[in-house]
């Protein structure tokens, strides 16, 4: 066990013993002759006493020396022991949220029994669902994005400063050629376009960076927009002076949270460079001012920015909350194999709360009325390169409605595989004032649910599974009603 934890355990045990004796810190100081400030630092885990001091404390508190120095904790401090053993505190980036590990441990140690039972339950659930460090890291990153409304002014400024320093005209379409030149001339990169294709095991990767020789291996089947983004992200790593980084895109695994956070920063920088904020705002203003929704709008923006649909939708999640006060939104990325009935959420973001369309880990069927899923079905049937659709989704149970923009493309890395990205804007008074096309009668309006198993919508032609959870709930309510009648009858 780490020395830090040994100090904390000793301090917690000493505090527990002192309180059992109904002693204040002042009282224990008077009893032992040790200063109150010294004892306070021991209890907080900042100092570990020498042997003679431990002998003195053991004698005055009437406890065996071996018991006092033992790392074994009693049942009242069991949750603390579980936290240490699970290493969860080392995996969660507490400092990102302004939380000190020592303070959290103290809160847990002083918590009532019911709170400790709750903490133990959370740890047990994490183990049961194999909620490892990567899950913690990604969940922490999402929380960090949500806490900042997914807008990071320092990254926006860095992209502008870079463009100015390297004379990149942000009013023009940025190409991979000009970014490749910067990588080679300024940062000493070697671009390799052939070797990655020789390894079938690496088919799912778009790029691999070898730091020792500064060689960037690029997959041969990526398009111009993907290549531009990869180059922009590599420039981000270098311009932001990031050393703790990932070397593959897409990522394989994370060794620590800094890699997760820095991967996000480099990606944000790339998005801000390839899709400049000022230029995108002008285009969004044009879209919002139209009386009817123009589906070609997104295709036009893609061409003007040399960006993939996913990069564009991700960029909208930066701009809309900050510049249009459209803070209640979600982003979803789906994957789907043409030979399967499954639709999997592979990425999601929710601002400023958990919205109705969200991922689940229960293998339930997502609502087939979602625009995200409909465009996936359509592109698989029509074999087009890109399909875009718009929809207004009403969630009767939550009494909420969303404007959904969804795009689907073929996955260039996997056969018969497709993916969709969508952004959902909660229909609020703010959105109604800003979007003139919301009354467009050509926009589909559908009542939707989250999963078929929990959906109360009747006569749904798209339903993929029976509403088993609602049916069970109704049976339980009927059982409770009959039991109540019997109790009334025989009371």
CSV table of C-alpha atoms in Angstrom, one decimal:
chain,number,residue,atom,x,y,z
A,1,UNK,CA,0.0,0.0,0.0
A,2,UNK,CA,1.2,3.5,-0.8
A,3,UNK,CA,2.8,5.5,2.1
A,4,UNK,CA,0.1,8.2,1.6
A,5,UNK,CA,-2.7,5.6,2.3
A,6,UNK,CA,-0.8,4.2,5.4
A,7,UNK,CA,-0.7,7.7,6.9
A,8,UNK,CA,-4.4,8.2,6.1
A,9,UNK,CA,-5.4,4.8,7.7
A,10,UNK,CA,-3.4,5.6,10.9
A,11,UNK,CA,-5.0,9.0,11.1
A,12,UNK,CA,-8.5,7.7,10.6
A,13,UNK,CA,-8.0,5.0,13.3
A,14,UNK,CA,-6.6,7.5,15.8
A,15,UNK,CA,-9.6,9.8,15.2
A,16,UNK,CA,-12.0,6.9,15.6
A,17,UNK,CA,-10.3,5.8,18.9
A,18,UNK,CA,-10.3,9.4,20.2
A,19,UNK,CA,-14.0,9.8,19.5
A,20,UNK,CA,-14.8,6.5,21.2
A,21,UNK,CA,-13.2,7.8,24.3
A,22,UNK,CA,-15.2,11.0,24.0
A,23,UNK,CA,-12.0,13.0,23.8
A,24,UNK,CA,-11.5,16.3,22.0
A,25,UNK,CA,-8.3,17.0,20.2
A,26,UNK,CA,-7.5,19.3,23.2
A,27,UNK,CA,-8.3,16.5,25.6
A,28,UNK,CA,-6.0,14.0,23.8
A,29,UNK,CA,-3.3,16.6,23.7
A,30,UNK,CA,-3.5,17.1,27.4
A,31,UNK,CA,-3.7,13.3,28.1
A,32,UNK,CA,-0.6,12.5,26.0
A,33,UNK,CA,1.5,15.7,26.2
A,34,UNK,CA,1.5,16.0,22.4
A,35,UNK,CA,0.5,19.3,20.8
A,36,UNK,CA,-3.0,19.7,19.5
A,37,UNK,CA,-1.7,20.8,16.0
A,38,UNK,CA,0.6,17.7,15.8
A,39,UNK,CA,-2.3,15.4,16.6
A,40,UNK,CA,-4.5,17.1,14.1
A,41,UNK,CA,-1.9,16.6,11.3
A,42,UNK,CA,-1.7,12.9,12.3
A,43,UNK,CA,-5.5,12.5,12.1
A,44,UNK,CA,-5.6,14.2,8.7
A,45,UNK,CA,-3.0,11.8,7.4
A,46,UNK,CA,-0.3,14.4,6.8
A,47,UNK,CA,2.1,13.0,9.4
A,48,UNK,CA,3.0,9.6,10.7
A,49,UNK,CA,4.3,9.5,14.3
A,50,UNK,CA,7.5,7.9,15.3
A,51,UNK,CA,7.5,4.6,17.3
A,52,UNK,CA,7.8,6.3,20.8
A,53,UNK,CA,4.8,8.5,20.0
A,54,UNK,CA,2.7,5.6,18.8
A,55,UNK,CA,3.6,3.7,22.0
A,56,UNK,CA,2.5,6.7,24.0
A,57,UNK,CA,-0.8,7.0,22.1
A,58,UNK,CA,-1.5,3.2,22.4
A,59,UNK,CA,-0.9,3.4,26.2
A,60,UNK,CA,-3.1,6.4,26.8
A,61,UNK,CA,-5.9,5.1,24.5
A,62,UNK,CA,-5.7,1.7,26.1
A,63,UNK,CA,-5.1,-0.2,22.8
A,64,UNK,CA,-2.4,-2.7,21.8
A,65,UNK,CA,0.4,-1.2,19.8
A,66,UNK,CA,0.0,-3.8,17.0
A,67,UNK,CA,-3.6,-3.0,16.7
A,68,UNK,CA,-3.0,0.7,16.3
A,69,UNK,CA,-0.4,0.3,13.6
A,70,UNK,CA,-2.2,-2.5,11.8
A,71,UNK,CA,-3.6,-1.6,8.3
A,72,UNK,CA,-6.7,-3.6,9.0
A,73,UNK,CA,-9.8,-1.5,9.4
A,74,UNK,CA,-12.9,-2.3,11.4
A,75,UNK,CA,-16.4,-2.5,10.0
A,76,UNK,CA,-17.1,1.2,10.5
A,77,UNK,CA,-14.2,2.1,8.2
A,78,UNK,CA,-14.8,-0.8,5.8
A,79,UNK,CA,-15.9,1.5,2.9
A,80,UNK,CA,-12.6,3.3,3.2
A,81,UNK,CA,-10.7,0.0,2.9
A,82,UNK,CA,-12.8,-0.8,-0.2
A,83,UNK,CA,-11.9,2.5,-1.8
A,84,UNK,CA,-8.2,1.8,-1.2
A,85,UNK,CA,-8.3,-1.7,-2.4
A,86,UNK,CA,-10.4,-0.9,-5.5
A,87,UNK,CA,-8.0,1.9,-6.5
A,88,UNK,CA,-11.0,3.8,-7.8
A,89,UNK,CA,-9.6,7.0,-6.2
A,90,UNK,CA,-6.5,6.7,-8.3
A,91,UNK,CA,-8.5,6.1,-11.5
A,92,UNK,CA,-10.9,9.0,-11.1
A,93,UNK,CA,-9.4,12.4,-12.0
A,94,UNK,CA,-10.6,14.1,-8.9
A,95,UNK,CA,-8.4,17.2,-9.3
A,96,UNK,CA,-10.2,18.0,-12.6
A,97,UNK,CA,-13.4,18.7,-10.6
A,98,UNK,CA,-11.6,20.5,-7.7
A,99,UNK,CA,-11.9,17.6,-5.3
A,100,UNK,CA,-9.1,16.6,-3.1
A,101,UNK,CA,-8.6,12.8,-2.5
A,102,UNK,CA,-7.8,13.4,1.2
A,103,UNK,CA,-11.0,15.4,1.8
A,104,UNK,CA,-13.1,12.8,0.0
A,105,UNK,CA,-11.7,10.0,2.2
A,106,UNK,CA,-12.4,12.0,5.3
A,107,UNK,CA,-16.0,12.5,4.2
A,108,UNK,CA,-16.4,8.8,3.6
A,109,UNK,CA,-14.8,8.0,7.0
A,110,UNK,CA,-17.2,10.3,8.8
A,111,UNK,CA,-20.3,9.3,6.9
A,112,UNK,CA,-23.2,7.6,8.5
A,113,UNK,CA,-23.6,3.8,8.1
A,114,UNK,CA,-26.3,4.2,5.4
A,115,UNK,CA,-24.0,6.4,3.3
A,116,UNK,CA,-21.2,3.9,3.7
A,117,UNK,CA,-23.5,1.1,2.6
A,118,UNK,CA,-24.4,3.2,-0.5
A,119,UNK,CA,-20.7,3.7,-1.3
A,120,UNK,CA,-20.0,0.0,-0.9
A,121,UNK,CA,-22.9,-0.7,-3.3
A,122,UNK,CA,-21.5,1.6,-5.9
A,123,UNK,CA,-18.2,-0.1,-5.8
A,124,UNK,CA,-19.8,-3.5,-6.0
A,125,UNK,CA,-21.8,-2.4,-9.1
A,126,UNK,CA,-18.7,-1.0,-10.7
A,127,UNK,CA,-17.0,-4.4,-10.2
A,128,UNK,CA,-20.1,-6.4,-11.5
A,129,UNK,CA,-20.3,-4.3,-14.7
A,130,UNK,CA,-16.5,-4.4,-15.2
A,131,UNK,CA,-16.6,-0.6,-14.9
A,132,UNK,CA,-12.8,-0.2,-15.4
A,133,UNK,CA,-10.6,2.8,-15.6
A,134,UNK,CA,-11.4,3.5,-19.3
A,135,UNK,CA,-15.1,3.8,-18.4
A,136,UNK,CA,-14.2,6.1,-15.5
A,137,UNK,CA,-11.9,8.2,-17.7
A,138,UNK,CA,-14.5,8.6,-20.5
A,139,UNK,CA,-17.3,9.3,-18.1
A,140,UNK,CA,-15.1,11.9,-16.3
A,141,UNK,CA,-14.3,13.6,-19.6
A,142,UNK,CA,-18.0,13.8,-20.5
A,143,UNK,CA,-18.7,15.4,-17.2
A,144,UNK,CA,-15.8,17.8,-17.7
A,145,UNK,CA,-17.2,18.8,-21.1
A,146,UNK,CA,-20.7,19.2,-19.7
A,147,UNK,CA,-19.5,21.3,-16.8
A,148,UNK,CA,-18.0,23.7,-19.3
A,149,UNK,CA,-20.9,23.6,-21.8
A,150,UNK,CA,-18.3,21.9,-24.1
A,151,UNK,CA,-16.8,25.3,-24.9
A,152,UNK,CA,-13.1,25.9,-24.2
A,153,UNK,CA,-12.0,29.5,-25.0
A,154,UNK,CA,-8.3,28.7,-24.5
A,155,UNK,CA,-8.5,26.1,-27.3
A,156,UNK,CA,-10.4,28.5,-29.5
A,157,UNK,CA,-7.7,31.1,-29.0
A,158,UNK,CA,-4.9,28.6,-29.6
A,159,UNK,CA,-6.3,27.7,-33.0
A,160,UNK,CA,-6.6,31.4,-34.0
A,161,UNK,CA,-3.1,32.2,-32.7
A,162,UNK,CA,-1.7,29.2,-34.7
A,163,UNK,CA,-3.5,30.3,-37.9
A,164,UNK,CA,-2.1,33.8,-37.5
A,165,UNK,CA,1.4,32.6,-36.8
A,166,UNK,CA,1.5,30.3,-39.8
A,167,UNK,CA,-0.5,32.5,-42.2
A,168,UNK,CA,-3.4,30.2,-42.6
A,169,UNK,CA,-6.5,32.0,-44.1
A,170,UNK,CA,-9.4,30.8,-42.0
A,171,UNK,CA,-11.8,32.2,-44.6
A,172,UNK,CA,-10.6,29.6,-47.1
A,173,UNK,CA,-11.0,25.9,-47.1
A,174,UNK,CA,-8.1,24.4,-45.2
A,175,UNK,CA,-6.5,21.4,-47.0
A,176,UNK,CA,-4.3,18.5,-45.9
A,177,UNK,CA,-1.6,19.7,-48.2
A,178,UNK,CA,-0.9,23.0,-46.3
A,179,UNK,CA,-1.1,21.2,-42.9
A,180,UNK,CA,1.2,18.4,-44.1
A,181,UNK,CA,3.8,21.0,-45.1
A,182,UNK,CA,3.7,22.5,-41.6
A,183,UNK,CA,4.1,19.1,-40.0
A,184,UNK,CA,7.1,18.3,-42.1
A,185,UNK,CA,8.9,21.7,-42.2
A,186,UNK,CA,8.1,22.9,-38.7
A,187,UNK,CA,7.8,19.8,-36.6
A,188,UNK,CA,10.1,17.4,-38.5
A,189,UNK,CA,7.5,14.8,-39.3
A,190,UNK,CA,7.8,12.0,-41.9
A,191,UNK,CA,4.5,11.1,-43.5
A,192,UNK,CA,4.2,7.4,-44.4
A,193,UNK,CA,1.2,6.5,-46.6
A,194,UNK,CA,2.0,2.8,-47.3
A,195,UNK,CA,3.2,0.7,-44.3
A,196,UNK,CA,0.0,0.9,-42.3
A,197,UNK,CA,-1.9,-0.8,-45.1
A,198,UNK,CA,0.4,-3.8,-44.9
A,199,UNK,CA,-1.0,-5.0,-41.6
A,200,UNK,CA,-4.5,-6.4,-41.7
A,201,UNK,CA,-4.7,-6.2,-37.8
A,202,UNK,CA,-4.6,-2.4,-38.1
A,203,UNK,CA,-7.5,-2.0,-40.5
A,204,UNK,CA,-9.5,-0.1,-38.0
A,205,UNK,CA,-6.8,2.5,-37.4
A,206,UNK,CA,-6.6,5.7,-39.4
A,207,UNK,CA,-3.1,6.7,-38.2
A,208,UNK,CA,-0.2,5.6,-36.0
A,209,UNK,CA,2.5,8.0,-34.7
A,210,UNK,CA,6.0,6.8,-33.9
A,211,UNK,CA,7.5,9.4,-31.6
A,212,UNK,CA,11.1,8.2,-31.8
A,213,UNK,CA,11.4,9.0,-35.6
A,214,UNK,CA,8.4,11.4,-35.7
A,215,UNK,CA,6.8,9.1,-38.4
A,216,UNK,CA,3.1,9.5,-39.0
A,217,UNK,CA,1.7,6.4,-40.7
A,218,UNK,CA,-1.6,7.1,-42.5
A,219,UNK,CA,-4.2,4.6,-43.6
A,220,UNK,CA,-4.6,4.5,-47.4
A,221,UNK,CA,-8.4,4.4,-47.4
A,222,UNK,CA,-9.1,7.7,-45.5
A,223,UNK,CA,-10.6,10.6,-47.4
A,224,UNK,CA,-9.4,14.2,-47.6
A,225,UNK,CA,-11.5,15.4,-44.7
A,226,UNK,CA,-10.2,12.7,-42.4
A,227,UNK,CA,-6.6,13.3,-43.4
A,228,UNK,CA,-7.0,17.0,-42.8
A,229,UNK,CA,-8.4,16.4,-39.3
A,230,UNK,CA,-5.5,13.9,-38.5
A,231,UNK,CA,-2.9,16.5,-39.5
A,232,UNK,CA,-4.7,19.3,-37.6
A,233,UNK,CA,-4.8,17.1,-34.5
A,234,UNK,CA,-1.1,16.3,-34.7
A,235,UNK,CA,-0.4,20.0,-35.1
A,236,UNK,CA,-2.5,20.5,-31.9
A,237,UNK,CA,-0.4,18.1,-29.9
A,238,UNK,CA,2.8,19.9,-31.0
A,239,UNK,CA,1.5,23.5,-30.8
A,240,UNK,CA,0.0,23.0,-27.4
A,241,UNK,CA,3.2,21.3,-26.3
A,242,UNK,CA,1.4,18.1,-25.2
A,243,UNK,CA,3.8,15.2,-24.4
A,244,UNK,CA,1.4,12.8,-22.6
A,245,UNK,CA,-0.6,11.6,-25.5
A,246,UNK,CA,-2.1,8.7,-27.5
A,247,UNK,CA,-0.2,7.5,-30.5
A,248,UNK,CA,-3.1,5.8,-32.5
A,249,UNK,CA,-6.2,7.2,-34.0
A,250,UNK,CA,-8.7,5.9,-33.2
A,251,UNK,CA,-7.5,5.1,-29.7
A,252,UNK,CA,-6.8,1.5,-28.5
A,253,UNK,CA,-6.5,2.1,-24.8
A,254,UNK,CA,-5.6,4.8,-22.2
A,255,UNK,CA,-2.8,4.5,-19.7
A,256,UNK,CA,-3.9,7.5,-17.6
A,257,UNK,CA,-6.4,10.3,-17.6
A,258,UNK,CA,-4.0,12.9,-18.9
A,259,UNK,CA,-3.9,11.0,-22.2
A,260,UNK,CA,-7.7,11.1,-22.4
A,261,UNK,CA,-7.9,14.8,-21.6
A,262,UNK,CA,-5.0,15.7,-24.0
A,263,UNK,CA,-6.6,13.7,-26.7
A,264,UNK,CA,-9.7,15.8,-26.3
A,265,UNK,CA,-7.8,19.0,-26.3
A,266,UNK,CA,-5.9,18.1,-29.5
A,267,UNK,CA,-9.2,17.1,-31.1
A,268,UNK,CA,-10.9,20.3,-30.0
A,269,UNK,CA,-8.0,22.3,-31.4
A,270,UNK,CA,-8.3,20.5,-34.7
A,271,UNK,CA,-12.0,21.2,-34.9
A,272,UNK,CA,-11.5,24.9,-34.1
A,273,UNK,CA,-8.9,25.1,-36.8
A,274,UNK,CA,-10.6,23.2,-39.6
A,275,UNK,CA,-14.1,24.6,-38.8
A,276,UNK,CA,-13.4,28.2,-37.6
A,277,UNK,CA,-16.0,29.6,-35.2
A,278,UNK,CA,-16.6,32.9,-37.0
A,279,UNK,CA,-17.2,31.3,-40.3
A,280,UNK,CA,-19.5,28.6,-38.9
A,281,UNK,CA,-21.6,31.2,-37.0
A,282,UNK,CA,-22.2,33.0,-40.3
A,283,UNK,CA,-23.5,29.7,-41.9
A,284,UNK,CA,-25.6,28.8,-38.8
A,285,UNK,CA,-27.2,32.3,-38.9
A,286,UNK,CA,-28.2,31.7,-42.6
A,287,UNK,CA,-29.7,28.3,-41.7
A,288,UNK,CA,-31.7,29.7,-38.7
A,289,UNK,CA,-33.0,32.6,-40.8
A,290,UNK,CA,-34.6,30.4,-43.4
A,291,UNK,CA,-38.4,29.8,-43.2
A,292,UNK,CA,-38.0,26.2,-44.2
A,293,UNK,CA,-35.2,23.7,-43.4
A,294,UNK,CA,-32.6,23.3,-46.1
A,295,UNK,CA,-31.2,19.8,-46.0
A,296,UNK,CA,-28.4,20.8,-48.4
A,297,UNK,CA,-27.1,23.2,-45.7
A,298,UNK,CA,-25.0,20.6,-44.0
A,299,UNK,CA,-23.5,19.3,-47.2
A,300,UNK,CA,-22.6,22.8,-48.2
A,301,UNK,CA,-20.9,23.5,-44.9
A,302,UNK,CA,-18.9,20.2,-45.1
A,303,UNK,CA,-17.6,21.3,-48.5
A,304,UNK,CA,-16.6,24.7,-47.3
A,305,UNK,CA,-14.8,23.3,-44.2
A,306,UNK,CA,-13.3,20.1,-45.6
A,307,UNK,CA,-14.8,18.2,-42.6
A,308,UNK,CA,-16.6,15.0,-41.9
A,309,UNK,CA,-20.2,15.0,-40.7
A,310,UNK,CA,-19.0,14.0,-37.2
A,311,UNK,CA,-16.5,16.8,-37.0
A,312,UNK,CA,-19.2,19.3,-38.0
A,313,UNK,CA,-21.8,18.0,-35.5
A,314,UNK,CA,-19.2,18.0,-32.8
A,315,UNK,CA,-18.2,21.5,-33.6
A,316,UNK,CA,-21.9,22.6,-33.4
A,317,UNK,CA,-21.9,21.3,-29.8
A,318,UNK,CA,-19.2,23.9,-29.1
A,319,UNK,CA,-20.8,26.8,-30.8
A,320,UNK,CA,-24.6,26.5,-30.2
A,321,UNK,CA,-24.5,26.6,-26.3
A,322,UNK,CA,-21.9,29.5,-26.2
A,323,UNK,CA,-23.0,31.7,-29.1
A,324,UNK,CA,-26.8,30.9,-29.4
A,325,UNK,CA,-27.6,30.1,-25.8
A,326,UNK,CA,-29.0,26.7,-27.0
A,327,UNK,CA,-27.5,24.9,-24.0
A,328,UNK,CA,-30.0,22.0,-23.8
A,329,UNK,CA,-28.6,19.6,-26.4
A,330,UNK,CA,-27.3,16.1,-27.0
A,331,UNK,CA,-24.9,14.5,-29.4
A,332,UNK,CA,-25.1,10.8,-30.3
A,333,UNK,CA,-22.9,8.6,-32.6
A,334,UNK,CA,-24.3,5.2,-33.6
A,335,UNK,CA,-22.8,2.2,-35.4
A,336,UNK,CA,-24.7,-0.5,-37.3
A,337,UNK,CA,-23.8,-3.6,-39.2
A,338,UNK,CA,-26.1,-4.2,-42.2
A,339,UNK,CA,-26.3,-7.9,-41.3
A,340,UNK,CA,-27.4,-7.2,-37.7
A,341,UNK,CA,-30.5,-5.9,-36.0
A,342,UNK,CA,-28.4,-4.1,-33.4
A,343,UNK,CA,-27.8,-0.3,-33.2
A,344,UNK,CA,-25.0,0.7,-30.8
A,345,UNK,CA,-24.3,4.1,-29.3
A,346,UNK,CA,-20.5,4.5,-29.4
A,347,UNK,CA,-20.3,8.2,-28.3
A,348,UNK,CA,-22.6,10.6,-26.5
A,349,UNK,CA,-22.7,14.0,-24.9
A,350,UNK,CA,-25.4,15.7,-23.0
A,351,UNK,CA,-25.7,19.4,-22.2
A,352,UNK,CA,-27.0,20.6,-19.7
A,353,UNK,CA,-28.7,17.5,-18.3
A,354,UNK,CA,-29.2,13.8,-19.1
A,355,UNK,CA,-31.7,14.0,-22.0
A,356,UNK,CA,-34.2,11.3,-23.0
A,357,UNK,CA,-32.3,9.8,-25.9
A,358,UNK,CA,-29.3,8.3,-24.1
A,359,UNK,CA,-27.2,5.1,-24.1
A,360,UNK,CA,-28.0,2.1,-22.0
A,361,UNK,CA,-26.0,-1.0,-21.1
A,362,UNK,CA,-29.0,-3.4,-20.8
A,363,UNK,CA,-29.2,-4.6,-24.4
A,364,UNK,CA,-32.6,-3.1,-24.8
A,365,UNK,CA,-33.8,-2.0,-28.3
A,366,UNK,CA,-33.4,1.8,-28.9
A,367,UNK,CA,-36.5,3.4,-30.3
A,368,UNK,CA,-36.6,2.8,-34.1
A,369,UNK,CA,-38.3,6.1,-34.6
A,370,UNK,CA,-35.1,8.0,-33.8
A,371,UNK,CA,-33.8,9.9,-36.7
A,372,UNK,CA,-30.3,8.6,-35.8
A,373,UNK,CA,-31.5,5.0,-36.5
A,374,UNK,CA,-33.7,5.8,-39.5
A,375,UNK,CA,-30.9,7.4,-41.5
A,376,UNK,CA,-28.8,4.3,-40.8
A,377,UNK,CA,-31.5,2.0,-42.2
A,378,UNK,CA,-31.9,4.2,-45.2
A,379,UNK,CA,-28.2,4.4,-46.1
A,380,UNK,CA,-27.8,0.6,-45.8
A,381,UNK,CA,-30.7,0.1,-48.2
A,382,UNK,CA,-29.9,2.9,-50.7
A,383,UNK,CA,-26.1,2.5,-50.7
A,384,UNK,CA,-25.5,6.3,-50.9
A,385,UNK,CA,-22.4,8.0,-49.5
A,386,UNK,CA,-24.2,10.4,-47.2
A,387,UNK,CA,-27.9,10.7,-46.0
A,388,UNK,CA,-29.1,13.6,-43.9
A,389,UNK,CA,-32.5,14.1,-42.3
A,390,UNK,CA,-34.3,16.4,-39.8
A,391,UNK,CA,-37.0,15.5,-37.4
A,392,UNK,CA,-38.9,16.8,-34.4
A,393,UNK,CA,-39.1,14.1,-31.7
A,394,UNK,CA,-41.7,14.3,-29.0
A,395,UNK,CA,-41.2,12.4,-25.7
A,396,UNK,CA,-44.7,12.1,-24.2
A,397,UNK,CA,-43.4,10.7,-20.9
A,398,UNK,CA,-41.0,13.6,-20.3
A,399,UNK,CA,-43.2,16.2,-22.0
A,400,UNK,CA,-40.1,17.3,-23.9
A,401,UNK,CA,-39.5,17.8,-27.7
A,402,UNK,CA,-36.2,18.0,-29.7
A,403,UNK,CA,-35.2,19.2,-33.1
A,404,UNK,CA,-33.0,16.4,-34.4
A,405,UNK,CA,-30.4,16.7,-37.2
A,406,UNK,CA,-29.0,13.3,-38.2
A,407,UNK,CA,-26.4,12.2,-40.8
A,408,UNK,CA,-25.3,8.7,-41.8
A,409,UNK,CA,-22.3,7.6,-43.8
A,410,UNK,CA,-20.6,4.2,-44.6
A,411,UNK,CA,-17.8,3.2,-42.3
A,412,UNK,CA,-14.7,3.3,-44.5
A,413,UNK,CA,-12.9,0.9,-42.2
A,414,UNK,CA,-15.4,-2.0,-41.9
A,415,UNK,CA,-17.4,-3.9,-44.5
A,416,UNK,CA,-21.2,-3.6,-44.2
A,417,UNK,CA,-20.8,-1.2,-41.3
A,418,UNK,CA,-22.5,2.2,-41.1
A,419,UNK,CA,-22.5,5.0,-38.6
A,420,UNK,CA,-24.6,8.0,-37.9
A,421,UNK,CA,-24.1,11.2,-35.9
A,422,UNK,CA,-26.9,13.4,-34.6
A,423,UNK,CA,-27.5,16.5,-32.6
A,424,UNK,CA,-30.7,17.1,-30.7
A,425,UNK,CA,-31.7,20.6,-29.6
A,426,UNK,CA,-34.4,20.8,-27.0
A,427,UNK,CA,-37.3,22.9,-28.3
A,428,UNK,CA,-37.4,25.8,-25.9
A,429,UNK,CA,-38.6,29.4,-26.2
A,430,UNK,CA,-35.0,30.4,-27.1
A,431,UNK,CA,-34.8,27.9,-30.0
A,432,UNK,CA,-38.3,29.0,-31.2
A,433,UNK,CA,-37.1,32.6,-31.4
A,434,UNK,CA,-33.8,31.8,-33.2
A,435,UNK,CA,-35.0,29.0,-35.7
A,436,UNK,CA,-37.5,30.4,-38.2
A,437,UNK,CA,-38.0,27.0,-39.8
A,438,UNK,CA,-39.4,25.2,-36.8
A,439,UNK,CA,-43.0,25.6,-38.2
A,440,UNK,CA,-41.9,24.0,-41.5
A,441,UNK,CA,-44.7,21.4,-42.2
A,442,UNK,CA,-42.2,19.3,-44.2
A,443,UNK,CA,-40.3,18.4,-41.0
A,444,UNK,CA,-41.4,15.0,-39.7
A,445,UNK,CA,-42.9,15.1,-36.2
A,446,UNK,CA,-43.0,11.8,-34.3
A,447,UNK,CA,-43.8,10.6,-30.8
A,448,UNK,CA,-40.8,8.6,-29.7
A,449,UNK,CA,-39.5,6.6,-26.6
A,450,UNK,CA,-36.0,5.7,-25.4
A,451,UNK,CA,-36.2,1.9,-25.6
A,452,UNK,CA,-39.0,-0.3,-26.9
A,453,UNK,CA,-39.0,-2.3,-23.7
A,454,UNK,CA,-40.0,0.8,-21.7
A,455,UNK,CA,-42.1,2.6,-24.3
A,456,UNK,CA,-45.8,3.2,-23.8
A,457,UNK,CA,-46.6,4.3,-27.3
A,458,UNK,CA,-49.3,2.0,-28.8
A,459,UNK,CA,-49.7,0.9,-32.4
A,460,UNK,CA,-46.1,1.5,-33.2
A,461,UNK,CA,-45.2,-0.1,-36.5
A,462,UNK,CA,-41.5,0.4,-35.8
A,463,UNK,CA,-41.5,-1.4,-32.5
A,464,UNK,CA,-38.6,-3.9,-32.2
A,465,UNK,CA,-39.6,-5.5,-28.8
A,466,UNK,CA,-42.6,-5.7,-26.5
A,467,UNK,CA,-42.8,-3.2,-23.7
A,468,UNK,CA,-42.0,-5.9,-21.1
A,469,UNK,CA,-41.0,-3.5,-18.3
A,470,UNK,CA,-44.2,-1.5,-18.6
A,471,UNK,CA,-46.2,-4.7,-18.7
A,472,UNK,CA,-44.5,-6.0,-15.6
A,473,UNK,CA,-45.2,-2.6,-13.9
A,474,UNK,CA,-48.9,-2.8,-14.8
A,475,UNK,CA,-49.1,-6.4,-13.4
A,476,UNK,CA,-47.5,-5.3,-10.2
A,477,UNK,CA,-49.9,-2.3,-9.9
A,478,UNK,CA,-52.8,-4.7,-10.5
A,479,UNK,CA,-51.5,-7.1,-7.9
A,480,UNK,CA,-51.2,-4.2,-5.4
A,481,UNK,CA,-54.7,-3.1,-6.1
A,482,UNK,CA,-56.2,-6.5,-5.4
A,483,UNK,CA,-54.2,-6.9,-2.2
A,484,UNK,CA,-55.5,-3.5,-1.1
A,485,UNK,CA,-59.0,-4.6,-1.8
A,486,UNK,CA,-58.5,-7.8,0.3
A,487,UNK,CA,-57.1,-5.8,3.2
A,488,UNK,CA,-60.0,-3.5,3.1
A,489,UNK,CA,-62.5,-6.4,2.9
A,490,UNK,CA,-61.1,-8.3,5.9
A,491,UNK,CA,-60.1,-5.4,8.1
